[in-house]
Each structure stands twice: as C-alpha cells, then as structure tokens.
XYZ file of C-alpha atoms in Angstrom:
559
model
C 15.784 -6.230 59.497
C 17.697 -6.068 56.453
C 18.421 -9.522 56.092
C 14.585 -10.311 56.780
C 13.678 -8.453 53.403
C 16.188 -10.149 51.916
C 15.088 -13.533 52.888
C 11.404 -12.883 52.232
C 12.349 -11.507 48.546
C 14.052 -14.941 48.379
C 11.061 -17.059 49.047
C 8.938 -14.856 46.680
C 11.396 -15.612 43.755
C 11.313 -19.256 44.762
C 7.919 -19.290 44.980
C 7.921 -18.036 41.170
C 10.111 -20.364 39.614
C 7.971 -22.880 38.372
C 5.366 -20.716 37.246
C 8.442 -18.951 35.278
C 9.715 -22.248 34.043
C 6.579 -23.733 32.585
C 6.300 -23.323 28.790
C 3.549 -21.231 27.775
C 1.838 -20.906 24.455
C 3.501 -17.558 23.099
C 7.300 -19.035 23.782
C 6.532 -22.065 21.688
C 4.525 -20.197 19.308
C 5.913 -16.071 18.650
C 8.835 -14.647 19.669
C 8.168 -11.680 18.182
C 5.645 -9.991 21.178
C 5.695 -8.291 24.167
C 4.425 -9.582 27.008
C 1.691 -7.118 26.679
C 0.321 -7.918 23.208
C -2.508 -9.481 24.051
C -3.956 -6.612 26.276
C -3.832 -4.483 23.401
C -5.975 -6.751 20.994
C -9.969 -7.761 21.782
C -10.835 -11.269 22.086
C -11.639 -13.224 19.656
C -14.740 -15.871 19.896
C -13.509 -19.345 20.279
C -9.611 -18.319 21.331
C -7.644 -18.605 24.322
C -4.886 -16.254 25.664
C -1.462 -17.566 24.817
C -0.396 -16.835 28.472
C -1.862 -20.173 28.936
C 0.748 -23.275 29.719
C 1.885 -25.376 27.380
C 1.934 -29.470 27.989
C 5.646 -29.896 26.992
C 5.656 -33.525 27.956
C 2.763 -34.757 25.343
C 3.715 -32.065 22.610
C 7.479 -31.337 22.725
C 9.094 -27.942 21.475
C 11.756 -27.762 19.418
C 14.260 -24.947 18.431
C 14.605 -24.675 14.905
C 17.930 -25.664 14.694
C 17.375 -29.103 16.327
C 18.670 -31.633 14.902
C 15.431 -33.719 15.580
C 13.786 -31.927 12.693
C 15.302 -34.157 10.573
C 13.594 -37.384 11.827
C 10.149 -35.533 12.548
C 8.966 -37.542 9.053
C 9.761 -40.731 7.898
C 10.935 -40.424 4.414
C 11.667 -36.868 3.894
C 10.103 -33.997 5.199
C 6.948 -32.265 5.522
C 5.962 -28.585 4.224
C 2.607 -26.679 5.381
C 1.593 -24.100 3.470
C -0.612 -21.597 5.406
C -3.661 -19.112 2.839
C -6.113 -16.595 3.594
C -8.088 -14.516 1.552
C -6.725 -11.793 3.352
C -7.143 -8.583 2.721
C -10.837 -8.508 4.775
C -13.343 -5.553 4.932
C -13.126 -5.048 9.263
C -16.434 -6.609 10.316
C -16.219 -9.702 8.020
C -14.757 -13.334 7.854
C -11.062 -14.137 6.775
C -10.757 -17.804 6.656
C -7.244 -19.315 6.706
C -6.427 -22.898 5.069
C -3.293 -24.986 5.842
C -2.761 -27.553 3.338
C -0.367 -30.311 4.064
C 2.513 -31.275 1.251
C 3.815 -34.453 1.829
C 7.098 -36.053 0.675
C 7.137 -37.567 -2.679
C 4.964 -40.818 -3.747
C 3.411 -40.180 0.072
C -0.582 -39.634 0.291
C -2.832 -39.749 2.845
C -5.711 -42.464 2.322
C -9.500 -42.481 3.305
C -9.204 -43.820 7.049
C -6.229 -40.994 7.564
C -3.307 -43.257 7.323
C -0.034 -42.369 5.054
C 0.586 -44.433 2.402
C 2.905 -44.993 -0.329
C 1.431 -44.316 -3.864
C 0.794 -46.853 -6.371
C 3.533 -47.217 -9.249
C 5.457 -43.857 -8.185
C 9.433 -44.152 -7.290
C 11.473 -41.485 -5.114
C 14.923 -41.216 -5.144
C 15.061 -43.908 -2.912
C 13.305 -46.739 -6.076
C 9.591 -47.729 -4.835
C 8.882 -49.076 -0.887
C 8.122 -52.486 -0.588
C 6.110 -51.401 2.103
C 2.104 -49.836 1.452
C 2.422 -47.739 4.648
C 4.516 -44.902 5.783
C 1.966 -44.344 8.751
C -0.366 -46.948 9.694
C -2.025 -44.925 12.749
C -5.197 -48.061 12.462
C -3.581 -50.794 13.877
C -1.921 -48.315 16.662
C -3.101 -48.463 20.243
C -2.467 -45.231 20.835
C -6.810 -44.570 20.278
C -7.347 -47.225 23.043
C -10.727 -47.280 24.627
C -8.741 -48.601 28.151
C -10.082 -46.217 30.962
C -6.368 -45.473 31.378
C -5.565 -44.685 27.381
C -7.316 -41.448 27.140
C -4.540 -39.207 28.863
C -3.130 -38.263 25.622
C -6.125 -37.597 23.700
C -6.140 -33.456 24.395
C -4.277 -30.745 22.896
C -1.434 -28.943 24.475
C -3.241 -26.739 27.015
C -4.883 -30.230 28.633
C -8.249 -29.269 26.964
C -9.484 -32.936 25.647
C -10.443 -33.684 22.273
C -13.851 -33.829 20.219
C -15.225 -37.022 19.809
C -17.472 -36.335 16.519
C -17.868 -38.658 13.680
C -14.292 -39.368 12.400
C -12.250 -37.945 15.167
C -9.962 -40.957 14.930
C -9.189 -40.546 11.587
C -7.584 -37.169 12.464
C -4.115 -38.113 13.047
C -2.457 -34.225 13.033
C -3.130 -31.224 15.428
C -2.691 -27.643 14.269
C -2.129 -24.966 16.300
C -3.196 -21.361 15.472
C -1.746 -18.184 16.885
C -2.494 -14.740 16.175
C -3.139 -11.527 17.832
C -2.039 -13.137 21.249
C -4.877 -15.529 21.177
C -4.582 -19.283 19.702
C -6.703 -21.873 18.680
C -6.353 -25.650 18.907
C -8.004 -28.180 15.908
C -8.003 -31.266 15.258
C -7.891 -32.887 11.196
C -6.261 -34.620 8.699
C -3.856 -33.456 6.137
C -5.726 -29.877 5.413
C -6.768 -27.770 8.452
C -9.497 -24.535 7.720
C -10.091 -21.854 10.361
C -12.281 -18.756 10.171
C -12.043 -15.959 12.132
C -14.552 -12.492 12.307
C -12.920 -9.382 12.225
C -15.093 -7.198 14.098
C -12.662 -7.406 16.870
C -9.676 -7.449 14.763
C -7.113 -4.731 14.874
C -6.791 -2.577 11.552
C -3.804 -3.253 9.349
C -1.125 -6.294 8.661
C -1.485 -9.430 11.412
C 0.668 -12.329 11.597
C -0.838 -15.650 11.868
C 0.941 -18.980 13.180
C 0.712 -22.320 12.958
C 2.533 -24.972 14.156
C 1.185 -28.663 13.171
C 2.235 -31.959 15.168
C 1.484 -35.932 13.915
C 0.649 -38.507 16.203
C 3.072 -40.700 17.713
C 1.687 -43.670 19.589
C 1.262 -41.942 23.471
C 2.777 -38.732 22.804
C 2.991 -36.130 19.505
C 5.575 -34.865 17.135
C 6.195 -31.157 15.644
C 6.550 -31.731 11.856
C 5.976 -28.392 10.656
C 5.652 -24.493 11.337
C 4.195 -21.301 9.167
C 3.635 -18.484 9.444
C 1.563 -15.609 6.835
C 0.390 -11.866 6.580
C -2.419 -11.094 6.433
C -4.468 -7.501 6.671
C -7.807 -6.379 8.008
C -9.060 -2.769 6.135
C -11.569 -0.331 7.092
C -11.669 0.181 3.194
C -13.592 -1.864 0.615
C -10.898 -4.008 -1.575
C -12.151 -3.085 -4.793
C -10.375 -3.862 -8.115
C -11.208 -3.076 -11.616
C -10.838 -4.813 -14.846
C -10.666 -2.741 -17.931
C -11.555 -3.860 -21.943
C -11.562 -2.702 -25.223
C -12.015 -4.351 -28.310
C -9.100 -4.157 -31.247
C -7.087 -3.025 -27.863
C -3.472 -5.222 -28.249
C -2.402 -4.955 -24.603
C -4.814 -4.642 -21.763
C -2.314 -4.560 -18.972
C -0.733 -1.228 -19.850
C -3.471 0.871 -19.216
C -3.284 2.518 -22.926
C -6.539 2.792 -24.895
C -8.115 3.796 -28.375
C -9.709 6.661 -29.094
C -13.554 6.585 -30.318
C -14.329 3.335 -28.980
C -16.043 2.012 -25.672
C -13.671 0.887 -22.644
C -15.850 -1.467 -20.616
C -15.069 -0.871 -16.612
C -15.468 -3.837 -14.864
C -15.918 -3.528 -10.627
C -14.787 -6.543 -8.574
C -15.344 -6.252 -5.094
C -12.972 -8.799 -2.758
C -15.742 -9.879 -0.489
C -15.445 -14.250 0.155
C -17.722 -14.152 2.672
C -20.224 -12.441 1.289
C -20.425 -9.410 4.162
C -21.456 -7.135 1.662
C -25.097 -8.875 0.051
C -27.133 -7.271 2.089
C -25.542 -3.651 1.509
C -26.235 -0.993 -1.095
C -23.425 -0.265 -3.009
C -22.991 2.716 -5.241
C -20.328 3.341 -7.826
C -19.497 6.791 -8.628
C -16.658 7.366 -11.299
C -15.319 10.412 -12.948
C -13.226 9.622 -15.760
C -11.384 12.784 -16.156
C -12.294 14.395 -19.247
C -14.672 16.667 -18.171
C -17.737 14.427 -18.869
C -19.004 14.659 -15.192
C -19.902 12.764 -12.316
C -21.346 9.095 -13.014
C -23.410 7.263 -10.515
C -24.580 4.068 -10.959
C -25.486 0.885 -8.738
C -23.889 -1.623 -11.821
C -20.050 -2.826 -11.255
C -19.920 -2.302 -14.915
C -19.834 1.010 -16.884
C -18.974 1.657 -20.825
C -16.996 5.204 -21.053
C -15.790 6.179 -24.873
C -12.888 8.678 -24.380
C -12.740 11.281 -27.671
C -9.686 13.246 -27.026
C -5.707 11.794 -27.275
C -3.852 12.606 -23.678
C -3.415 10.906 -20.307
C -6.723 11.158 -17.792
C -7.221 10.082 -14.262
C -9.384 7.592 -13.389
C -11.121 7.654 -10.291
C -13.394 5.389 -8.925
C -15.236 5.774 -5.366
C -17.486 2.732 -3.873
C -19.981 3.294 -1.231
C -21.205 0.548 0.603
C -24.048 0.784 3.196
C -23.422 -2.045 5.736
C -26.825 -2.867 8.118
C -25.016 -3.201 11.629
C -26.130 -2.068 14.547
C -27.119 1.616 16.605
C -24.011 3.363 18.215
C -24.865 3.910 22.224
C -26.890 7.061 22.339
C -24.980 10.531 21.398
C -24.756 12.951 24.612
C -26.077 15.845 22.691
C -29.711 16.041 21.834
C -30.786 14.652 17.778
C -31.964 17.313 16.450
C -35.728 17.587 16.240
C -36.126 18.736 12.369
C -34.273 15.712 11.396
C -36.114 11.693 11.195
C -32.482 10.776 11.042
C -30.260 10.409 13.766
C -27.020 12.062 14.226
C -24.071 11.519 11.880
C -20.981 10.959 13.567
C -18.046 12.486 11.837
C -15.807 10.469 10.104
C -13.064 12.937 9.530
C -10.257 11.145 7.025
C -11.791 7.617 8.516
C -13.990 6.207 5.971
C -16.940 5.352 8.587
C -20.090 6.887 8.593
C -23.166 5.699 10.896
C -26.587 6.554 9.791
C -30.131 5.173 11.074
C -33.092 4.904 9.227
C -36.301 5.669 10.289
C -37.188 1.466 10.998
C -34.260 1.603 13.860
C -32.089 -0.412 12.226
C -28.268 1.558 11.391
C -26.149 1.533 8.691
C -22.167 2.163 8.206
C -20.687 3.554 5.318
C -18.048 1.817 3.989
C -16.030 3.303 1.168
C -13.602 1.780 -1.882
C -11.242 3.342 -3.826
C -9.295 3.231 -7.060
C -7.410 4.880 -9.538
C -5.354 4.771 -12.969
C -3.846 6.918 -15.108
C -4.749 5.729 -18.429
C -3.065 7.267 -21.987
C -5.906 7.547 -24.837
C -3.928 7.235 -28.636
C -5.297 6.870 -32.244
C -5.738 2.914 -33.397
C -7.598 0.905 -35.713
C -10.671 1.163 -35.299
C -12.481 -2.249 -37.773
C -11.706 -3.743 -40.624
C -13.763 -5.244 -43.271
C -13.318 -7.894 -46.318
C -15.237 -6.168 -48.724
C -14.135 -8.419 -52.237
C -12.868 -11.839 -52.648
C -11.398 -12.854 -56.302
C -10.421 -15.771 -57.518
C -6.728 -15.343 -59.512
C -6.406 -17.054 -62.614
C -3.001 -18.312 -63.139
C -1.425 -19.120 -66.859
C -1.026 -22.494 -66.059
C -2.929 -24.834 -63.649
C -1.644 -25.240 -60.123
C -4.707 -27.160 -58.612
C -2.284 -27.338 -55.252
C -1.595 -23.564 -55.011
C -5.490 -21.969 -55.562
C -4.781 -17.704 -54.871
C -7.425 -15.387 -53.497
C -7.334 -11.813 -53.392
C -8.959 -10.289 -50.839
C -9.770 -6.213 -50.611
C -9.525 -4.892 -47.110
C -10.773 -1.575 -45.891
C -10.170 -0.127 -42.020
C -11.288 2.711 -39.883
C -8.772 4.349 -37.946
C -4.760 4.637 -38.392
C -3.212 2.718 -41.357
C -2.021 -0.529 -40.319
C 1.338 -1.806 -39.840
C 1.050 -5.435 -40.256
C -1.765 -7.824 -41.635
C -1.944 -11.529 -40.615
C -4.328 -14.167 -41.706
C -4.969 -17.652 -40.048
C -6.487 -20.265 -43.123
C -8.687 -22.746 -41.003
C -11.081 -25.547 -41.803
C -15.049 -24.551 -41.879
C -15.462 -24.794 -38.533
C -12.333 -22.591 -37.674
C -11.072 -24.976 -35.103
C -8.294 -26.851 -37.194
C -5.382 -24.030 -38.107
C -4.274 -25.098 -41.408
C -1.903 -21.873 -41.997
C -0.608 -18.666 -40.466
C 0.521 -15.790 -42.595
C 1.839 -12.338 -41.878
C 3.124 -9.706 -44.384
C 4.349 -6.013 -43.142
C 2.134 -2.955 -44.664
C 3.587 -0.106 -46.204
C 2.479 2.978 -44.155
C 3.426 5.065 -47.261
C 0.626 3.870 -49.209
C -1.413 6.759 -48.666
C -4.064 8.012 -45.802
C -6.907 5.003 -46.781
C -7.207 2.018 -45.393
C -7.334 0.227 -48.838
C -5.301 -3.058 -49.481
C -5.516 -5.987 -51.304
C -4.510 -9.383 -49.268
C -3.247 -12.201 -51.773
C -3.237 -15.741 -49.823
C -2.939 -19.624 -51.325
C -5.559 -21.896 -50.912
C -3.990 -25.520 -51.007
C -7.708 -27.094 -52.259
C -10.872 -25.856 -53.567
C -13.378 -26.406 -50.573
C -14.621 -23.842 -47.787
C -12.352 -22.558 -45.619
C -12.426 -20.189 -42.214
C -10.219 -17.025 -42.794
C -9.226 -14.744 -39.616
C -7.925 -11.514 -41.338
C -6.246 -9.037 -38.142
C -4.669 -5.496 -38.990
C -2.371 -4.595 -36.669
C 0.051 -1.730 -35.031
C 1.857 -1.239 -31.388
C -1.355 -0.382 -29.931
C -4.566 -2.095 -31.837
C -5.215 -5.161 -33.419
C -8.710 -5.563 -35.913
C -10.040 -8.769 -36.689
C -12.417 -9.989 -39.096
C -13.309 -13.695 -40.193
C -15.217 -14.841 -42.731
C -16.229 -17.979 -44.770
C -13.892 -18.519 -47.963
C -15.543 -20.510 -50.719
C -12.657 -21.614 -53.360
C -13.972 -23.417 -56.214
C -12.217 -26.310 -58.446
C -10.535 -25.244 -61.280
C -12.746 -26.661 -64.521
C -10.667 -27.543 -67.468
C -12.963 -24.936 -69.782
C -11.885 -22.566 -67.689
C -9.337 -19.163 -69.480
C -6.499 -20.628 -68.604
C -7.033 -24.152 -69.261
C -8.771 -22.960 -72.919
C -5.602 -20.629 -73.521
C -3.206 -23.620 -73.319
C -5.392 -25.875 -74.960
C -5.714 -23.314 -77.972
C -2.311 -23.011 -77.981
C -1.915 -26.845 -78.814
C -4.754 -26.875 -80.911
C -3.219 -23.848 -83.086
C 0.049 -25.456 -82.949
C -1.787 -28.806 -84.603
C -3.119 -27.114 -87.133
C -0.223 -25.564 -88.249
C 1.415 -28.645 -88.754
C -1.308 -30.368 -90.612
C -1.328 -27.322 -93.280
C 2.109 -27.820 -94.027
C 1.924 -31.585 -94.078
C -1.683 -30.619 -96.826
C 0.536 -28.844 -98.889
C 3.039 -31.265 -99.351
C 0.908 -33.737 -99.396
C -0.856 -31.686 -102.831
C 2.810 -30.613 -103.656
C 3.671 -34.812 -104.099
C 0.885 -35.805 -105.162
C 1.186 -33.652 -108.267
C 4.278 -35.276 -108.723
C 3.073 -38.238 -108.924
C 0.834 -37.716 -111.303
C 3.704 -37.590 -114.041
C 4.938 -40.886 -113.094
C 1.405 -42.544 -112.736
C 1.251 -43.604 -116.564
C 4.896 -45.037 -116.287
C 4.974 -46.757 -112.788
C 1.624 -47.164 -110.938
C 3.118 -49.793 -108.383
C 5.929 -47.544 -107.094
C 3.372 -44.402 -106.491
C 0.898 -46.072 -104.673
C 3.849 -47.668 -102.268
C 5.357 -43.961 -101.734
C 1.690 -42.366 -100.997
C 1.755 -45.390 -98.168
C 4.639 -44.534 -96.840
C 4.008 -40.708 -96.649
C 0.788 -41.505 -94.642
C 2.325 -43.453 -92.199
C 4.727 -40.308 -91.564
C 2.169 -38.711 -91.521
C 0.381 -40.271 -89.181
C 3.107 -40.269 -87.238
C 4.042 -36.847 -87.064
C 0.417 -36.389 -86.260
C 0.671 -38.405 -83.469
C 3.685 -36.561 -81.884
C 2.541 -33.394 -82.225
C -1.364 -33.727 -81.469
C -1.584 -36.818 -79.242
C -4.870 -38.497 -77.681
C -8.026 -38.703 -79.944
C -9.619 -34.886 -81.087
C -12.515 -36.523 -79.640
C -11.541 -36.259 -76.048
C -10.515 -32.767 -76.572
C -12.157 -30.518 -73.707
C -12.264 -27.395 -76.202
C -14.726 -29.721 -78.352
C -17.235 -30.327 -75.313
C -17.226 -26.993 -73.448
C -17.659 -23.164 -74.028
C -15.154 -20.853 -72.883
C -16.432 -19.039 -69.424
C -15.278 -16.511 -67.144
C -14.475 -17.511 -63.589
C-alpha cells in the first residue's frame, strides 16, 4: 500500500511538470513577488493576471547577463525610459509614458522604419546605408492565410488591426500590481491606468519592450519606475515677495505682502468638479483664513520664525456607501458621516442623493521674517560739470532715498531707451556707517548725450530694491561754464599780451619820433618789422579769427 501512494504521488508530479515548466508572465517580468501578490491587489480594467503563460518561442526571455543583449540592436543599443505623473490622488488617472532613445544618428521615420539621419556621423563615420530597420519591404506583415501566426502578443492574444497597425514595429509590455498589459506602437508607448482599485502607497511598474524580427520578436529593452497612489491631495505652494533676494530659503521681509501661491498636482483633472477650500493659519496670531482662491497675500509685522500651515479640502462627487446598519438619524437631511479617524476620508450626501468624499491636502514651512529694504526711489538727477570737456565721459549724479535697512551695495545697469541692449553694469559697496537714512548720492558716466534706461537696485543678504527710470543726458554746448571758463582764460591771456605789446609799441614809437627828422626811411622800415612780430606773436598766442570766437556769439548759461 505504501508503494501505491508512492507511485500515485509520482504521476501527480509528472502530471505537473509542464504546467511548472511553462514560462509565465511574472518570471519574465518581476522577480520580486510572491506567488500571492496578485490576490492581494483588485483588478484593474483592461489587465490580465500575470499567472498567465508566456509564448517563449515568438518572444524569447533573456537573463540579464546574456550575452545576446549585445546584438538585440544593430548599431548600439537601445535605452527606454519609463514616466508617470505619479504621485495620484486614489480615485484618479496616472498615465505612464515610455519613450524610446535610440542609438546615435538613428531615428525612426513616418512609416515606422529606423533610419540613419541625414549629415550626422557616430563613432563609426556616417552609414552608407539610409536604413538601420527597413520593417516595409519585410514579409513578416504577410497577408498569406498562413503568415498571421506571429501577429499576437506573448499570451497568444492577436493583435489590433486599426489604422496604422503595421507601422507599429515594437511591443511593450506593462506589469504592475500582478496584472500586465500588452500594446502595440512605435517608438513612444502611453498607458493610463485608474486608481480606484489601486493599493495606497509606492507601486512598481514594468516594462519590457521587444522589436520585430521577421517571424519572431526580440527583447531590446527593460524598465522599471516608482510610482505612488495617496489618499492625500498633492498640494504644493509657491511663495513671493517683491525686493525678496532668495525665494528658495523660505526667509522673508518684514512689512511687505508674501503672495501664497496653491498648486494642486491633479493631470487628469479628477478634481474640476470638486469644491476645494483653502484654510491657512500663518502663525502669528492673525487667525484662521478661509478662502476658495489658491492664492492669498499675508504681510507678516513681527521679526521671528512662524509656522505655516496650510489645509486643503476637497469635496469629490462619487458615489453613496451601501446603506449604514444603524438607523440615519431622523433630525438630520444628511446622511450619516462615517468616521474617518486619522484617515483623511469623509463621506457625506446631500440632500439630491448624490455623495461626496472629503479629500484633504496638507503643507507646511517654517519661514524666518527679518528687516530688509523695503523701495527705493531716484528722487534728483544732476548733470556734473567738469573743468574741462570730456564729451566721451558725460557724469550724472543721482540722489537715492530707501525705506527699510540701509543698504549694503548699490548696482546700476546703463541700457539703451528701450532697456533691452545692456550697455554697462556698475556696482559700488555702501558704507553702513553713513548714518540711519537712506540718503545717497549715485555718480555714474554716461559715454553720449542721448536717453538712456537706468536700473538702480539697493541691495543686502536678504533684499534687493529696484528702480528704473529714463535718463535724459544732454550735449555739452560750447557756451556752457566750463567751456566759457577756458575760453576766458585764453581770452584774458590774449589780452594781456596785446597790452604789453601797446605799450611797447607807444614806448618805440616815441623813440622814433627823435629820429624821424634825421632818418625817415629807416623808421618806417623798423615800424614794419615790429608789426610783423607782432602779428606774429599775435598769432601764436590768440590763434583762429576773434570772429569765430564762441564767447562773441553766446551768453554764458547755467546747465
């Protein structure tokens, strides 16, 4: 009897051996499950379970240490990347994208053949040939009544025949929560997925992607990504203040408005038919704030460190729990509120039948309030007047006043009128010692008269002002002081001369006056002579005609 059992239990194992054997879709796809993972996940719409057998003849597997990896791709090899726009709010679609990087000066054309690019060389120099896959001309789409035994995917299923199907020349493979899903496509592969069904927290997704290869197919790639399903609303917040110098490390100005910005991760738009409600409290003692806008101003008065805390309540229409055990109670149109305890769901019905479930967001910052600058205005511009004309090196002075701390720094950009053409950058420290005013005078060259665009910013570790304004430099006119002062000084200089050369002049020509009865002749030669020195000293000294003197056609004015 003995020996019976033991020859029964034989036939049962032999019986099981090719079940056993066969490949199935979790050994080609995960080895990271138990053999009851799929029994603890619900099914997803449009998946299969991956105890289902794998066609190893038509799509071989491949260890990935085999050395046929390296001749999976001619030319190189083949990278998938695998995105989601994970993390999803449970009840919602996550839709994951596997984009197809191929080796370099490869691309895949309009009818879904690889080619070689135009004008690009690889390592290799450029490929006389234009194809590195030319699926077209293969027979392996046949329309033979015996050529259609390799058009299905690995579990024997067959494949669409829409519009295009033949220009599909990859299959991609998706595995996740014990469940896969076969597709069909070209070099980019998109799959959505709703996660009504979908366990809470991180999921692994798979892929594994095969290219055609006449009768048969051939692995070329495999991914894998994270991604998480939350029973929370992903909510960020972005966070501005103007004159604020670093808006990444959550440290603000006192006495000015920090705009609160709400973004709510939501891709699929789950959330546009729900209510959402924003209630912040910005910890300093202000109060509660409710509001249904994803953007709030809050001024903090006070210097410290506060807590930010942000709470987002969204009402999502979905529909009626099963009917409580326990009796509603009658003095209530509502029904019963099931208790959500630390779970952030909350059912509620309204009085047209149609439910509701609380979803909630949160978020919070610490954020550290200091003293800055708070504006700064140009409330002068003068025009310097040098002692001597530098028409390439025109100086302004500007007067600048500020609110807030004294600056440590002040920088100015010189631009053309329309600001968009930087002609100059400039930045000069600030002594803090000054005094307690905000009070300086800015100095900057000007290398033309014209209109320029001046940015003015006053700055310290944590603020930075700015101001801009129009600068309007005029030319420098000849009458102007300092053009009159030097030409007065040549002028004066002139007219010294010519006194002394008048008096000697009188001085000789009293002279000669004693010799003019004796020797006429030789007196008028020596007055010749002296005017011709004279008009040559002249000449040295005051050069140019008096006429064309500026001094002679112009006032003086003051610029």
């Amino acid at each position: 009897m003995e020996c019976l059992y033991c020859f029964l239990g034989f036939l049962l194992l032999a019986a099981r051996l090719p079940l056993d054997a066969a490949k199935r879709f979790h050994d080609v796809l995960s080895n990271e499950r138990t053999s009851d993972y799929m029994r603890e996940h619900n099914q997803l719409a449009g998946w299969s379970s991956d105890e289902n057998e794998w066609n190893e003849k038509l799509y071989p597997v491949w260890k990935k240490e085999d050395p046929r990896w390296k001749n999976s791709w001619k030319g190189g090899h083949v990278q998938a990347i695998l995105t989601s726009d994970s993390p999803a709010l449970v009840g919602s679609t996550i839709t994951f994208v596997v984009d197809l990087v191929f080796p370099r000066c490869q691309e895949e054309d309009v009818s879904g053949n690889i080619v070689y690019e135009k004008n690009c060389r690889n390592d290799t120099g450029s490929s006389p040939d234009l194809y590195v896959y030319n699926w077209t001309e293969e027979d392996g789409w046949g329309n033979g009544p015996n050529q259609h035994h390799h058009h299905v995917y690995p579990d024997g299923r067959p494949f669409p025949h829409h519009p295009g199907w033949k220009r599909c020349n990859f299959v991609y493979v998706f595995h996740t929560l014990g469940q896969y899903l076969q597709k069909l496509g070209r070099g980019s592969a998109r799959v959505s997925i709703n996660t009504a069904n979908v366990t809470l927290g991180p999921q692994l997704m798979e892929v594994i992607v095969y290219r055609r290869h006449r009768h048969t197919y051939v692995p070329i790639a495999k991914v894998k990504d994270v991604y998480v399903v939350t029973d929370h609303v992903p909510v960020f917040v972005t966070m501005y203040q103007k004159n604020d110098r670093n808006l990444s490390d959550e440290t603000f100005l006192r006495d000015l408005p920090i705009m609160f910005n709400v973004l709510i991760h939501d891709p699929s738009h789950f959330l546009n038919e729900s209510a959402i409600y924003y209630k912040w409290n910005f910890g300093d003692n202000t109060g509660l704030f409710v509001s249904n806008n994803p953007t709030l101003n809050h001024t903090y008065v006070l210097n410290g460190t506060f807590s930010l805390n942000l709470t987002v309540q969204a009402a999502v229409p979905g529909p009626c729990p099963s009917p409580a055990p326990k009796p509603p109670k009658p003095t209530s149109p509502l029904c019963k509120c099931f208790p959500a305890g630390d779970s952030p769901l909350e059912l509620r019905k309204t009085p047209d039948e149609t439910c509701h479930i609380n979803r909630y967001g949160y978020f919070r910052a610490t954020l550290t309030i200091v003293d800055g600058i708070l504006e700064v205005n140009i409330i002068q511009m003068t025009d310097v007047l040098m002692p001597a004309p530098q028409p390439d090196n025109l100086l302004m002075d500007f007067v600048v006043t500020c609110q807030g701390i004294m600056p440590t720094e002040v920088c100015t950009v010189v631009s053309d009128p329309s600001c968009q053409i930087t002609y100059n950058t400039v930045c000069d420290p600030v002594d803090v010692n000054t005094g307690d005013s905000c009070f300086l005078t800015v100095r900057r060259a000007f290398r033309g008269s014209g209109t320029y665009c001046l940015n003015l910013t006053l700055g310290d570790d944590t603020s930075l002002a700015l101001t801009s304004t129009l600068v309007p430099v005029p030319a420098r006119d000849p009458a102007s002081p300092s053009s009159m002062a030097n030409g007065a000084l040549v002028s004066v200089g002139c007219l010294a001369i010519f006194v002394t050369v008048i008096t000697l002049l009188v001085y000789k020509k009293h002279k000669e006056y004693k010799y003019l009865i004796g020797n006429g002749t030789g007196i008028v030669v020596k007055g010749k002579g002296l005017n011709v020195f004279l008009n040559h000293a002249k000449a040295m000294f005051c050069p140019g005609n008096q006429e064309k003197d500026p001094l002679l056609k112009h006032q003086p004015e003051t610029v």
